[in-house]
Structures are given as C-alpha cells and as structure tokens.
PDB file of C-alpha atoms and ligand atoms in Angstrom:
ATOM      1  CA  UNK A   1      21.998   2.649  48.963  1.00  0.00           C
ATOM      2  CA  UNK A   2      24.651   1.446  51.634  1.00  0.00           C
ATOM      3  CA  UNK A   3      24.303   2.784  54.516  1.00  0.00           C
ATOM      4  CA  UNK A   4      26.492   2.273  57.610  1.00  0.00           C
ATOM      5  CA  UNK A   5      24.357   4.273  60.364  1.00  0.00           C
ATOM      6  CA  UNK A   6      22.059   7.225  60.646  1.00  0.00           C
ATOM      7  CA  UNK A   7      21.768   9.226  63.799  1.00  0.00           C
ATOM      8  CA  UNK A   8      21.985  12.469  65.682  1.00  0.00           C
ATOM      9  CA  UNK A   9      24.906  14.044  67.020  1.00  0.00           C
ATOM     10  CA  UNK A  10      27.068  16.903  67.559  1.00  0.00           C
ATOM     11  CA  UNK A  11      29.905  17.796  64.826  1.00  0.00           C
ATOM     12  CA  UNK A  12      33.726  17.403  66.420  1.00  0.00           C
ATOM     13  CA  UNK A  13      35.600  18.833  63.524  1.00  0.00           C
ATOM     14  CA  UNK A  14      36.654  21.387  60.988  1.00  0.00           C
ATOM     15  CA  UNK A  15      34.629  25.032  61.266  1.00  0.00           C
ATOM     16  CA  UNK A  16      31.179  24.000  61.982  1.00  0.00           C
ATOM     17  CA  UNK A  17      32.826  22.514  65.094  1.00  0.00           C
ATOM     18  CA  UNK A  18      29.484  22.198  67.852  1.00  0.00           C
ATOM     19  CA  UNK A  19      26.489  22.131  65.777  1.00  0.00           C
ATOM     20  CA  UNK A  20      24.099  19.385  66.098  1.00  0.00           C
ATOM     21  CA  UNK A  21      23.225  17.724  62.914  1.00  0.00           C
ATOM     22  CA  UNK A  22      21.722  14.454  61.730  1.00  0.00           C
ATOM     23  CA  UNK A  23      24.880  11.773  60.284  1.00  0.00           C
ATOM     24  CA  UNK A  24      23.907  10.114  57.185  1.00  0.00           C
ATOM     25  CA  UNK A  25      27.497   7.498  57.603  1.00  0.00           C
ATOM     26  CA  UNK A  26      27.671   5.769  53.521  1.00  0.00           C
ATOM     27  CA  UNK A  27      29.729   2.949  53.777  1.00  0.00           C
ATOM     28  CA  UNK A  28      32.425   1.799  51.024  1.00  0.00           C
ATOM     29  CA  UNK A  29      35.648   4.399  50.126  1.00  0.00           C
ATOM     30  CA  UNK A  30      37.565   4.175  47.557  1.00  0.00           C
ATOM     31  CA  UNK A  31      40.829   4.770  49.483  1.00  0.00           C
ATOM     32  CA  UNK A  32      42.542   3.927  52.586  1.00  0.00           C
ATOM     33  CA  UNK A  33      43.855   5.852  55.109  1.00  0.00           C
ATOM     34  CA  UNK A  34      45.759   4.254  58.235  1.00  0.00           C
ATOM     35  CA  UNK A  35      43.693   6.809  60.624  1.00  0.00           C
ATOM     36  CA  UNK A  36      40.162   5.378  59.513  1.00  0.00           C
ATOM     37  CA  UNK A  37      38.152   5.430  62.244  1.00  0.00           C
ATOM     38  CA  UNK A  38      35.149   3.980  59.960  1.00  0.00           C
ATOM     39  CA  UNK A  39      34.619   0.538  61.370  1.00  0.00           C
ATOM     40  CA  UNK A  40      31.642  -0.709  59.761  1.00  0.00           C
ATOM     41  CA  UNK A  41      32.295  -0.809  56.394  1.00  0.00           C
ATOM     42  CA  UNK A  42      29.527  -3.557  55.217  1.00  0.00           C
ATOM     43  CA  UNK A  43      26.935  -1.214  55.840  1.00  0.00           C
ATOM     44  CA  UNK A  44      23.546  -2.390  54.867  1.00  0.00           C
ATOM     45  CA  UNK A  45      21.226  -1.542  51.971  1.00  0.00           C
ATOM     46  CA  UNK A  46      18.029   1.262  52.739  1.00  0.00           C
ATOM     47  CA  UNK A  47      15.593   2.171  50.208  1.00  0.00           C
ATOM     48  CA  UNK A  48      15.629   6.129  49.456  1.00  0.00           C
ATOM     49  CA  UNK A  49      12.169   6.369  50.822  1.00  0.00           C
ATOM     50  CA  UNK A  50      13.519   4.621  54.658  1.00  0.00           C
ATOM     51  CA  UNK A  51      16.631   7.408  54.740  1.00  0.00           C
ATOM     52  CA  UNK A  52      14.359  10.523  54.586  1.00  0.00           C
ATOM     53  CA  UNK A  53      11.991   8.513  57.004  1.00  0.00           C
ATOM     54  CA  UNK A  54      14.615   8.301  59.695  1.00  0.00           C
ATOM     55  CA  UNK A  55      15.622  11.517  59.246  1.00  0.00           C
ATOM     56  CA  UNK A  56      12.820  12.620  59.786  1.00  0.00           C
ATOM     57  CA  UNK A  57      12.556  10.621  63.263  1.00  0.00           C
ATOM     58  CA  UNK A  58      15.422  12.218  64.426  1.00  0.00           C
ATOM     59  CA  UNK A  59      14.920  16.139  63.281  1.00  0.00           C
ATOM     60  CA  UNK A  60      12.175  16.435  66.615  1.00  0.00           C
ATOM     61  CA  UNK A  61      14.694  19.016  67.991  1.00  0.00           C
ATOM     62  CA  UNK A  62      16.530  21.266  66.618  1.00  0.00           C
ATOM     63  CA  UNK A  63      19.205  20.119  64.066  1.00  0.00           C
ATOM     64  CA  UNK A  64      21.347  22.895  62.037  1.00  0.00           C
ATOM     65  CA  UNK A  65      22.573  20.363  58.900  1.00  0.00           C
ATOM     66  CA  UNK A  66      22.219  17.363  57.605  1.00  0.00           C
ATOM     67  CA  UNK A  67      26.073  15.664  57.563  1.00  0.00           C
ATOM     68  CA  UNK A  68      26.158  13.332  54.412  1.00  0.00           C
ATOM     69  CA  UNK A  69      29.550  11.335  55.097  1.00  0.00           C
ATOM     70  CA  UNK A  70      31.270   7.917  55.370  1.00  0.00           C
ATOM     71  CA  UNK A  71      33.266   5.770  54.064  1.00  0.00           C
ATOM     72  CA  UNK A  72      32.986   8.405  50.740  1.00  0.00           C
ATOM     73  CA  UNK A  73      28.979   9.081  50.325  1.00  0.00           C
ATOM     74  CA  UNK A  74      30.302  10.286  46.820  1.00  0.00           C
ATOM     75  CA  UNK A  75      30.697   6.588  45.713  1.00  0.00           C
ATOM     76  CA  UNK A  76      27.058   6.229  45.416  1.00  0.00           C
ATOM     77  CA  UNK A  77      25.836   9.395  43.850  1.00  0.00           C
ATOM     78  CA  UNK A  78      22.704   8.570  42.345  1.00  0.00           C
ATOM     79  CA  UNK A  79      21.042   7.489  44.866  1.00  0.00           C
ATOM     80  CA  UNK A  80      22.872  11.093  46.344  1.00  0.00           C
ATOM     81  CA  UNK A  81      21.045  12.746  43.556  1.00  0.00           C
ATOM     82  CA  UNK A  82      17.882  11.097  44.028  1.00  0.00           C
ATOM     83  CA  UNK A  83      18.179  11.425  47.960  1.00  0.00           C
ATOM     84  CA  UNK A  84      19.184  15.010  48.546  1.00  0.00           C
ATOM     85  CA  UNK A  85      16.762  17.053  46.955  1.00  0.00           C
ATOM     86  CA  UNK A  86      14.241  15.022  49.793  1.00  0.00           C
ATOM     87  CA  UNK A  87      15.594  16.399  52.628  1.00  0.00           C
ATOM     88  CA  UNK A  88      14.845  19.428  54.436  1.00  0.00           C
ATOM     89  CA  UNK A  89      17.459  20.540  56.129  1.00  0.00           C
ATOM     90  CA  UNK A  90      20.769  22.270  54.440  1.00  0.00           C
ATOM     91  CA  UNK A  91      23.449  19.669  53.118  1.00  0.00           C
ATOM     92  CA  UNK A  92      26.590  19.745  54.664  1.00  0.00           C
ATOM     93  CA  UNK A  93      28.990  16.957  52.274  1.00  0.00           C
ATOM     94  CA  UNK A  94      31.887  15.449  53.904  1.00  0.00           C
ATOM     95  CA  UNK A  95      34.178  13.964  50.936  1.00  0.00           C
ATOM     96  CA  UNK A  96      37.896  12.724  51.010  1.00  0.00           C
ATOM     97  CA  UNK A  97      38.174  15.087  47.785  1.00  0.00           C
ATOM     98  CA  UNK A  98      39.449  12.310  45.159  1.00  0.00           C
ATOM     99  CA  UNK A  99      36.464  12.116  42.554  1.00  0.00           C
ATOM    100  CA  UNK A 100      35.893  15.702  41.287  1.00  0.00           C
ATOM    101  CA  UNK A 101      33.478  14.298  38.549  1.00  0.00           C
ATOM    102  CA  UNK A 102      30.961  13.364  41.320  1.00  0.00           C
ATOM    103  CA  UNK A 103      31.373  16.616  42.853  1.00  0.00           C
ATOM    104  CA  UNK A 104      30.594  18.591  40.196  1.00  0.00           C
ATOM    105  CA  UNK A 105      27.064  16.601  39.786  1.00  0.00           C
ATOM    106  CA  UNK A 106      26.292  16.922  43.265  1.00  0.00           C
ATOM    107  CA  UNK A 107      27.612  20.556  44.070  1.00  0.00           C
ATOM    108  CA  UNK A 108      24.687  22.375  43.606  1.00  0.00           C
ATOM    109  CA  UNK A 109      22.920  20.504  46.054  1.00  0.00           C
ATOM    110  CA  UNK A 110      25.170  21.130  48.807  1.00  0.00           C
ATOM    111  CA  UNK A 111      25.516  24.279  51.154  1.00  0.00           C
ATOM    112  CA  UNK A 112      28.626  23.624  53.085  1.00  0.00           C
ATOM    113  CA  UNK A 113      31.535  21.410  51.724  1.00  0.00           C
ATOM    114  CA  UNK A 114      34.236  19.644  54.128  1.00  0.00           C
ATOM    115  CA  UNK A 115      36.980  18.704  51.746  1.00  0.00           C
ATOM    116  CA  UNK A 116      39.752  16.615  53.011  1.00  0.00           C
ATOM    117  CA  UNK A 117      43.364  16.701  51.777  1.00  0.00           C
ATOM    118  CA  UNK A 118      45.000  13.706  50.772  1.00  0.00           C
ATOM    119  CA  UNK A 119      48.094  14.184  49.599  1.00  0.00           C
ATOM    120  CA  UNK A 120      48.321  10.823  47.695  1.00  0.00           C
ATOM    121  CA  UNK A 121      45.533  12.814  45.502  1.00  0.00           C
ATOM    122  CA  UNK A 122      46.408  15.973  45.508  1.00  0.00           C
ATOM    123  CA  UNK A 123      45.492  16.650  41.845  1.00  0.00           C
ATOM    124  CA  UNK A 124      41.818  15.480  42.666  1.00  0.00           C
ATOM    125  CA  UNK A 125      42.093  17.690  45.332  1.00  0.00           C
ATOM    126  CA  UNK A 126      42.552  20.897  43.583  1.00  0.00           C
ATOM    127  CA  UNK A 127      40.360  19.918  40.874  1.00  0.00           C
ATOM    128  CA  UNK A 128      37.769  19.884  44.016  1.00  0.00           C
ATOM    129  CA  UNK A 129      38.860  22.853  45.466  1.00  0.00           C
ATOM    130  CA  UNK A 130      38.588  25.274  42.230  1.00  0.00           C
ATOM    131  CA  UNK A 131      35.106  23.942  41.987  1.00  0.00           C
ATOM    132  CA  UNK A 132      33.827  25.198  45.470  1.00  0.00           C
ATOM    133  CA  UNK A 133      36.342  27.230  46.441  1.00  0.00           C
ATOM    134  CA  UNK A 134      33.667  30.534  46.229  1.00  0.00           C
ATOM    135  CA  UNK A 135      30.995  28.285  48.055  1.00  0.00           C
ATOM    136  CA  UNK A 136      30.668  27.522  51.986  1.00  0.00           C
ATOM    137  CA  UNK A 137      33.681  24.779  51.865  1.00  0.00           C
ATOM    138  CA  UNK A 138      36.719  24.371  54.347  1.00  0.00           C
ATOM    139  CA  UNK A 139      39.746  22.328  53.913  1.00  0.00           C
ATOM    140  CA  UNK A 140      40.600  19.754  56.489  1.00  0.00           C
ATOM    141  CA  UNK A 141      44.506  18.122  56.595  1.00  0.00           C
ATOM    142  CA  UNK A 142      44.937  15.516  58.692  1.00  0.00           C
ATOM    143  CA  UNK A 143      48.389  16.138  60.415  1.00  0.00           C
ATOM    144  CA  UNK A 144      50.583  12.669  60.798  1.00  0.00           C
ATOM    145  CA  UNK A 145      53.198  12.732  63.341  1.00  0.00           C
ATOM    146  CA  UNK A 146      56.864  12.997  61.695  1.00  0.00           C
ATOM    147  CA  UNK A 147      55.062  15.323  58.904  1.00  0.00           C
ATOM    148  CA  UNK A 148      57.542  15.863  56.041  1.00  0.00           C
ATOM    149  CA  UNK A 149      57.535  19.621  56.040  1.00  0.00           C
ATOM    150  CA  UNK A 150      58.978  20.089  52.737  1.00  0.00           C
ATOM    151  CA  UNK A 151      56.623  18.336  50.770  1.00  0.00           C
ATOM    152  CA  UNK A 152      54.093  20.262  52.923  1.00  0.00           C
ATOM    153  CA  UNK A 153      55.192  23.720  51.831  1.00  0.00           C
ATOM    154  CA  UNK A 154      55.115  22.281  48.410  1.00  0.00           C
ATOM    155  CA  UNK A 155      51.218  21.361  48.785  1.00  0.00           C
ATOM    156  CA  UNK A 156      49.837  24.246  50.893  1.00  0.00           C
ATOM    157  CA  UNK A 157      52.100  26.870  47.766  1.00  0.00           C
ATOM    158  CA  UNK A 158      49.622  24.727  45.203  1.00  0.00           C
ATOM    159  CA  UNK A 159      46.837  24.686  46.808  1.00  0.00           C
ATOM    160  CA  UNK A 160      47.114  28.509  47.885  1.00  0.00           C
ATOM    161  CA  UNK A 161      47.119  29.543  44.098  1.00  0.00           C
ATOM    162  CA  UNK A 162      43.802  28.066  43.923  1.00  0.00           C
ATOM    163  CA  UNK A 163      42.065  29.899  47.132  1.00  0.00           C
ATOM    164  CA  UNK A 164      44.055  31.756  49.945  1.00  0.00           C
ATOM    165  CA  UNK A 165      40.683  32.461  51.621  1.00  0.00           C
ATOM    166  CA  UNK A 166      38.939  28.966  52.039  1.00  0.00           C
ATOM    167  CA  UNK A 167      39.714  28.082  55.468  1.00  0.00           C
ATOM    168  CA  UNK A 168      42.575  25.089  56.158  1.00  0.00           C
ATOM    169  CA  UNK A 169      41.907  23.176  59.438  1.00  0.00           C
ATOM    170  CA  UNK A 170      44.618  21.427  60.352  1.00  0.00           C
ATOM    171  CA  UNK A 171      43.582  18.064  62.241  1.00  0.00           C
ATOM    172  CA  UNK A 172      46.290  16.678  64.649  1.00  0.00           C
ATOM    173  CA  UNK A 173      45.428  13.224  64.039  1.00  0.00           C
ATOM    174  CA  UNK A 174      43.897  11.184  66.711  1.00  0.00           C
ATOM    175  CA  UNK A 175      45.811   7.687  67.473  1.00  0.00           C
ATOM    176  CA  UNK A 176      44.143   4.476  66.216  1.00  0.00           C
ATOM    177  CA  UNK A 177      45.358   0.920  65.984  1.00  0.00           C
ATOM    178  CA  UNK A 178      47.921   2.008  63.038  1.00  0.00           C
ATOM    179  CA  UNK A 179      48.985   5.243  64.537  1.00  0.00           C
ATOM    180  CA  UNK A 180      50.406   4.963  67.908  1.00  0.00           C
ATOM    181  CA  UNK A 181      50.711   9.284  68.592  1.00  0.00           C
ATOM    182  CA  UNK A 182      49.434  12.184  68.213  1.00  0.00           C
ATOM    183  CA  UNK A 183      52.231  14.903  66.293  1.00  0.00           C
ATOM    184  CA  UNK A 184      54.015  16.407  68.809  1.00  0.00           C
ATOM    185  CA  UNK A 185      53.862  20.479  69.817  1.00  0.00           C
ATOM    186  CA  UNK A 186      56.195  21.645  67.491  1.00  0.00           C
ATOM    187  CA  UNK A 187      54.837  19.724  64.572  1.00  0.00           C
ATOM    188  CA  UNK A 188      51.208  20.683  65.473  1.00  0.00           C
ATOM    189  CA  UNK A 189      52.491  24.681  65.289  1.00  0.00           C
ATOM    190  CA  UNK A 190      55.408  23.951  62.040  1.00  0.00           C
ATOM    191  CA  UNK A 191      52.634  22.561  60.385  1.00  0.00           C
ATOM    192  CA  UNK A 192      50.685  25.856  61.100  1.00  0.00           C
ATOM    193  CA  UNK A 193      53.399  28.564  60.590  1.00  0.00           C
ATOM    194  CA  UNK A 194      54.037  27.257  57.132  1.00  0.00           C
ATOM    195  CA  UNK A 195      49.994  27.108  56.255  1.00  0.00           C
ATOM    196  CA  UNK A 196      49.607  30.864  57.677  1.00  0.00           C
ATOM    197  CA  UNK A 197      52.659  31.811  55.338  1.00  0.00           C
ATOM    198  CA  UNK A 198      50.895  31.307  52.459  1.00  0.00           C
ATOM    199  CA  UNK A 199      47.201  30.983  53.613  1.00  0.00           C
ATOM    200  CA  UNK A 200      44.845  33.453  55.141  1.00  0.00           C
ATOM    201  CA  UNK A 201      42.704  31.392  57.479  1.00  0.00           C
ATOM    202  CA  UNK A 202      44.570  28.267  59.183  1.00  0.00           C
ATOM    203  CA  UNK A 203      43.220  26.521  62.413  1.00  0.00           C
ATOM    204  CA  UNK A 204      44.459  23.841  64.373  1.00  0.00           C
ATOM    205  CA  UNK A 205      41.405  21.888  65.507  1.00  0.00           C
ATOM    206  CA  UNK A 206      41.340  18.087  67.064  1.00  0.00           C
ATOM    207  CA  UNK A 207      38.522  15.642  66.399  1.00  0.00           C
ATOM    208  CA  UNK A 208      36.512  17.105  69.251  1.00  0.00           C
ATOM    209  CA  UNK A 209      33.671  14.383  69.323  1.00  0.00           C
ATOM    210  CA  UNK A 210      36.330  12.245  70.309  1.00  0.00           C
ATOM    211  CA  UNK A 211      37.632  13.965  73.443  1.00  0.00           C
ATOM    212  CA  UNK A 212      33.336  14.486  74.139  1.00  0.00           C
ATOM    213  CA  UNK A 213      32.449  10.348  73.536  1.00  0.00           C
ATOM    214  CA  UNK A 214      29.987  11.045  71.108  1.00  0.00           C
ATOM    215  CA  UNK A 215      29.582   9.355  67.977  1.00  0.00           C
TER     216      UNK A 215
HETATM  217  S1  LIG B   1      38.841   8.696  53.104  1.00  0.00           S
HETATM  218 FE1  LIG B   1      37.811   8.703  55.108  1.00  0.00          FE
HETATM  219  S2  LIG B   1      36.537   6.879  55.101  1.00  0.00           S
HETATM  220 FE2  LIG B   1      37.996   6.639  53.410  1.00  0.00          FE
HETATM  221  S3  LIG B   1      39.674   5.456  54.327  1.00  0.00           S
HETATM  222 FE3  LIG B   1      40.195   7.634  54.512  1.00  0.00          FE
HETATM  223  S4  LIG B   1      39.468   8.251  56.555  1.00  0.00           S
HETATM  224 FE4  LIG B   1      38.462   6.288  56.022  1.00  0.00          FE
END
C-alpha cells in the first residue's frame, strides 16, 4: 500500500479534538481541494506486515485511536481490509466522503467516522452519511472565506433530513498557498447560525494542530 507517513501525534480537529493517536497518512485522493495541506503525495509502498510493525513501535504510551487518513485511505481499500482487522487499537477513518461503495465495505471495521463535506459531492456525501449516521461519525465543513450562504442553507436543509443529531464541525479554513484568509467573524458565526437552524449539534472548531506545530 502507499503510504505517505506513519507517526504519533495529537488530533487538531473535529470532536475528538486532543487525543493522542497513531496517523496512518495514505497518499493519492481522488479530488482536489485548494486548502490541501497534504504535501507528499508520492508516498511510498509498505508491505501490510511493516504498517502493523510500526504501529506497533509507536503504541509504547498510551494512544486512544488509530487515525487512518490521507490523501483518501479509501482509495486503497483492500489492503484497508486486509490491514485493519491487524490492529489493536479502535479505528478512527478520516474520508473526504465521495466513494460510499468503499465505505460500506469498510464500515464495520471502523469505530469513529470523520466525514468531510464537499460540496462538489454532495450526493456522495449523503449517501455516506445515511450509512453511519447511527454510528460514532461527525461531519466536518471546511468554511471558505466569501461562503455563499444560500447554497449553504440549501446543503445543511439536505443534509439535516438525513441526521439532525450527527455533530457538524464547522472548520474555518486555515490559509495555504491558494487561500490567502481565514473567513472573517461574521462568516465564521453566519455560517453557524444557519447550521444551528436546522441542526442540533454545530461547532466551530479550527485545525488546532496547526496553531500547536504538531504534525
Ligand atoms: S480530500 Fe483531503 S487529501 Fe484530498 S485534496 Fe481534499 S483536502 Fe487534500
């Protein structure tokens, strides 16, 4: 499998926010977003057998969940099917939400599911969501600056008929190369006032890791 980096670290985002887990980064996505922050796409190839082995070098102190993300891990879901069932710890997936098929393979393999929201696949996205939506899974949105509000209200009135109750982070996006700022104040709390309108559990939380240095 490809296989950007493995290592230990603290999670900066969504509602497991804090707890130290062991990255497993796949490299390769299918899509691309102008706030990638996933550098090293190339990656390099590791046997099955050399993943569980250096996870199990790292997991000599305490680790809550194993982080399976990239790139989109679900690209290479056999060797996800092969690989998971090795590991120890519980399996927290990190997917952009756009191939529901793999999901469904994988899901029962998984405890906690991060599903982004990309609007450019928003009918992947629901498919996703109706699949975990009763499982340990939270939504995370990536807020642009200059958000257009009404198609917005559009998505979170959708995606509420699915689950009111899964929990909808809102991410202010953090500036890269392609995006110069972060939203401003009133688009940060817009963005949240419409979500809470229709939603039961909205958050506004940054990429934290970021702020912190860590990886
Ligand atoms: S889905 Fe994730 S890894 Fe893929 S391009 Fe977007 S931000 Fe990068």
């Amino acid at each position: 499998m490809r296989i950007s980096e493995i290592f230990s670290s603290i999670q900066g985002e969504g509602i497991y926010v804090g707890y130290r887990q062991i990255f497993i980064r796949f490299s390769g996505c299918n899509i691309s977003c102008a706030y990638c922050d996933e550098e090293n796409h190339e990656g390099k190839e590791y046997s099955i057998d050399s993943v569980v082995a250096e996870v199990k070098k790292l997991n000599k102190n305490y680790h809550h969940s194993i982080s399976i993300t990239g790139g989109e891990p679900l690209l290479q879901i056999n060797d996800l099917l092969t690989l998971l069932p090795k590991l120890t710890l519980p399996i927290y997936l990190e997917t952009n939400s756009t191939l529901p098929a793999y999901l469904k393979e994988i899901k029962d393999l998984v405890s906690i599911f991060s599903l982004d929201l990309k609007p450019e696949y928003f009918k992947e996205f629901l498919e996703s969501l109706e699949m975990v939506k009763d499982e340990d899974a939270f939504i995370k949105y990536v807020l642009l600056p200059s958000q257009q509000v009404m198609d917005y209200k559009h998505m979170i009135e959708e995606l509420s008929m699915v689950s009111k109750d899964v929990p909808f982070i809102i991410q202010p996006v953090t500036p890269t190369k392609q995006i110069k700022h972060f939203p401003d104040s009133n688009e940060i709390i817009s963005a949240y006032t419409i979500a809470k309108k229709y939603l039961n559990d909205v958050r506004v939380i940054p990429q934290t890791h970021k702020i912190m240095n860590l990886k």
